[in-house]
Short mmCIF file of C-alpha atoms and ligand atoms in Angstrom, two decimals:
data_model
loop_
_atom_site.label_atom_id
_atom_site.label_comp_id
_atom_site.label_asym_id
_atom_site.label_seq_id
_atom_site.Cartn_x
_atom_site.Cartn_y
_atom_site.Cartn_z
CA MET A 1094 4.60 -8.58 -16.60
CA THR A 1095 4.22 -10.43 -13.29
CA ARG A 1096 1.32 -8.99 -11.41
CA PHE A 1097 0.43 -9.68 -7.58
CA VAL A 1098 -2.83 -11.22 -6.75
CA PRO A 1099 -4.04 -10.82 -3.23
CA LEU A 1100 -3.35 -14.14 -0.93
CA ALA A 1101 -7.13 -14.66 -0.64
CA ALA A 1102 -6.87 -15.94 -4.69
CA SER A 1103 -4.08 -18.24 -3.88
CA ALA A 1104 -5.84 -21.74 -4.07
CA PHE A 1105 -7.12 -20.27 -7.45
CA LEU A 1106 -3.40 -19.16 -8.52
CA VAL A 1107 -1.96 -22.98 -7.71
CA LEU A 1108 -4.69 -23.99 -10.02
CA SER A 1109 -4.24 -21.43 -12.55
CA GLY A 1110 -0.37 -21.33 -12.78
CA PRO A 1111 0.67 -18.56 -12.24
CA SER A 1112 4.06 -18.52 -10.18
CA VAL A 1113 3.16 -17.79 -6.36
CA ALA A 1114 6.81 -17.31 -5.45
CA GLN A 1115 6.89 -14.39 -7.90
CA ASP A 1116 4.11 -13.11 -5.79
CA ASN A 1117 5.97 -13.44 -2.94
CA SER A 1118 9.31 -11.71 -4.24
CA GLU A 1119 6.64 -8.53 -4.76
CA ILE A 1120 5.61 -8.64 -1.18
CA ARG A 1121 9.35 -9.39 -0.03
CA TYR A 1122 10.48 -6.20 -2.25
CA ILE A 1123 8.16 -3.88 -1.15
CA LYS A 1124 8.26 -5.03 2.91
CA ALA A 1125 12.13 -3.95 2.33
CA ILE A 1126 10.95 -0.36 1.01
CA PHE A 1127 8.79 0.16 3.87
CA ALA A 1128 11.45 -1.00 6.33
CA GLN A 1129 13.32 1.69 5.16
CA ILE A 1130 10.35 4.69 5.20
CA GLN A 1131 7.82 3.28 8.04
CA PRO A 1132 10.85 4.87 10.62
CA LEU A 1133 11.00 8.15 9.10
CA SER A 1134 7.16 8.37 8.42
CA PHE A 1135 6.87 7.78 12.04
CA ARG A 1136 9.50 10.51 12.81
CA ASP A 1137 8.65 12.90 10.35
CA ASN A 1138 5.01 12.28 10.84
CA VAL A 1139 4.71 12.66 6.99
CA GLU A 1140 3.97 10.15 4.47
CA TYR A 1141 6.41 8.50 1.83
CA CYS A 1142 5.93 7.52 -1.27
CA GLY A 1143 6.82 6.38 -5.01
CA TYR A 1144 6.21 3.60 -7.70
CA ILE A 1145 7.52 -0.07 -8.20
CA GLY A 1146 8.18 -2.06 -11.52
CA PHE A 1147 10.43 -4.05 -13.59
CA ASP A 1148 13.63 -2.57 -14.99
CA ALA A 1149 14.74 -4.16 -18.63
CA ASN A 1150 15.89 -7.03 -16.72
CA ASP A 1151 13.10 -7.92 -15.15
CA ASN A 1152 14.01 -7.17 -11.67
CA TYR A 1153 11.94 -4.99 -9.05
CA VAL A 1154 13.31 -1.23 -9.02
CA ALA A 1155 11.59 1.64 -7.41
CA SER A 1156 11.23 5.44 -8.51
CA ARG A 1157 12.74 8.12 -5.97
CA ILE A 1158 10.88 8.02 -3.19
CA ILE A 1159 9.36 11.22 -2.00
CA ARG A 1160 8.69 12.78 0.99
CA GLY A 1161 4.74 14.08 1.24
CA LYS A 1162 2.66 15.56 4.31
CA THR A 1163 1.09 14.25 7.06
CA ASP A 1164 -2.17 12.57 4.99
CA GLU A 1165 -0.87 13.51 1.44
CA CYS A 1166 1.95 12.57 -1.22
CA ALA A 1167 2.09 12.89 -4.90
CA PRO A 1168 4.82 10.59 -5.74
CA GLU A 1169 7.08 11.26 -9.16
CA TRP A 1170 6.30 9.32 -12.37
CA PRO A 1171 9.55 7.81 -13.37
CA ASP A 1172 10.94 8.05 -17.22
CA ASN A 1173 13.23 5.15 -16.81
CA PHE A 1174 10.61 2.33 -16.06
CA GLU A 1175 6.74 1.64 -16.42
CA PRO A 1176 5.26 1.45 -12.93
CA PHE A 1177 2.69 -0.82 -12.25
CA ALA A 1178 2.00 -0.29 -8.51
CA SER A 1179 2.38 3.02 -6.19
CA PHE A 1180 3.16 2.58 -2.55
CA HIS A 1181 2.94 5.04 0.46
CA THR A 1182 3.24 4.86 4.06
CA HIS A 1183 0.35 6.58 6.38
CA ALA A 1184 2.82 8.90 8.12
CA GLY A 1185 2.44 8.47 12.23
CA PHE A 1186 -0.40 7.23 14.47
CA ASP A 1187 -2.84 9.68 15.23
CA HIS A 1188 -6.37 9.02 16.83
CA GLU A 1189 -8.45 11.62 14.64
CA ALA A 1190 -6.97 9.83 11.32
CA TYR A 1191 -8.43 6.54 9.84
CA SER A 1192 -5.05 5.73 8.46
CA GLU A 1193 -5.31 2.19 9.23
CA VAL A 1194 -7.36 1.55 5.75
CA PRO A 1195 -6.35 2.71 2.60
CA SER A 1196 -8.60 5.45 1.66
CA VAL A 1197 -11.24 6.45 -1.13
CA THR A 1198 -8.86 9.05 -2.58
CA ASP A 1199 -5.82 6.33 -2.80
CA MET A 1200 -8.06 3.98 -4.76
CA GLU A 1201 -9.03 6.43 -6.74
CA SER A 1202 -5.43 8.06 -7.93
CA ASP A 1203 -3.69 4.31 -8.19
CA GLU A 1204 -6.98 3.94 -10.45
CA ASP A 1205 -6.69 6.92 -12.59
CA GLU A 1206 -2.52 5.72 -13.33
CA GLY A 1207 -3.67 2.80 -14.30
CA VAL A 1208 -1.74 0.99 -11.40
CA ASP A 1209 -2.59 -0.82 -8.31
CA GLY A 1210 -1.29 0.05 -4.82
CA TRP A 1211 0.87 -0.71 -2.04
CA VAL A 1212 0.10 1.17 1.73
CA ALA A 1213 1.70 0.54 5.12
CA THR A 1214 -0.22 2.20 8.24
CA PRO A 1215 0.75 3.51 11.63
CA GLY A 1216 0.15 0.17 13.03
CA GLY A 1217 2.40 -1.96 10.38
CA ARG A 1218 -0.56 -3.41 8.69
CA LEU A 1219 0.42 -3.90 4.93
CA TRP A 1220 -2.20 -3.57 2.64
CA PHE A 1221 -2.38 -3.91 -1.62
CA ILE A 1222 -5.15 -2.24 -4.14
CA ASP A 1223 -6.49 -4.12 -6.43
CA THR A 1224 -7.38 -1.43 -8.91
CA ASN A 1225 -8.93 -4.12 -10.96
CA ASP A 1226 -11.38 -5.29 -8.89
CA MET A 1227 -11.18 -2.32 -6.90
CA ILE A 1228 -10.84 -3.78 -3.58
CA ALA A 1229 -8.03 -3.57 -0.97
CA THR A 1230 -6.36 -6.25 0.70
CA GLN A 1231 -4.71 -6.72 4.30
CA ILE A 1232 -1.77 -8.72 3.33
CA CYS A 1233 -0.68 -8.51 6.92
CA GLY A 1234 -2.04 -7.68 10.04
CA ILE A 1235 -0.57 -5.26 12.93
CA GLY A 1236 3.36 -5.48 13.70
CA CYS A 1237 3.69 -6.98 9.97
CA LEU A 1238 6.12 -3.80 8.99
CA ASP A 1239 7.36 -1.78 11.59
CA LYS A 1240 4.54 0.04 13.55
CA ASP A 1241 4.89 3.37 15.27
CA PRO A 1242 5.65 3.45 19.29
CA LYS A 1243 2.48 5.85 19.26
CA PHE A 1244 0.16 3.42 17.95
CA VAL A 1245 -2.92 2.28 20.22
CA ARG A 1246 -4.49 -1.09 18.90
CA GLY A 1247 -8.46 -0.64 18.36
CA ALA A 1248 -8.42 3.21 18.27
CA GLN A 1249 -10.13 3.28 15.05
CA GLY A 1250 -12.39 0.57 15.85
CA PRO A 1251 -12.56 -2.93 13.72
CA ILE A 1252 -10.26 -2.89 10.78
CA GLY A 1253 -11.47 -5.70 8.02
CA VAL A 1254 -9.18 -8.14 5.87
CA SER A 1255 -10.49 -6.25 2.97
CA TYR A 1256 -12.58 -3.39 1.32
CA THR A 1257 -14.09 -2.78 -1.73
CA TYR A 1258 -14.37 0.77 -2.74
CA ARG A 1259 -18.08 1.09 -2.26
CA GLU A 1260 -16.76 -0.21 1.83
CA LEU A 1261 -14.34 2.15 1.52
CA GLN A 1262 -16.81 4.92 0.77
CA ARG A 1263 -18.95 3.88 3.62
CA TYR A 1264 -15.70 3.21 6.26
CA GLU A 1265 -14.95 7.04 5.73
CA GLN A 1266 -18.25 7.99 6.32
CA GLU A 1267 -18.85 6.45 9.89
ZN1 ZN B 274 -3.29 6.88 1.83
#
């Protein structure tokens, strides 16, 4: 099974052999999914979510996309493939919400289910949650994905490039 490794580890990847091209293909696939659901997420101010994995022919496949609520979304575990990652959007921009970073709950629920996670933010940031190392890494920044026209840069303070589980806990307590 191809697993995505955050870009920060790419130097190691080149030395150890796994295909960087495959990692890029996972990013392309998840970007294509978010291209469909980011606009809906902003329009309705709700999260959309699902799972991705490989089908029997090793092609990327996504589960049925679920429309959640403003601050939650429960994806449906598929019965036709074994997911390796969840994905979800963070609804529309909200001055009161810390939605530019994955939540502690995001990381915990992915870990509980034994998957990694992809998160899209109102600012158009793309995050990868690695539940082996319990670290969330910003794969690309503001405007990398569609962003909410209402998004205000910097409204939630400085956003780091990556957060460990403990750092996410601290971030939410600020
Ligand atoms: Zn989330």
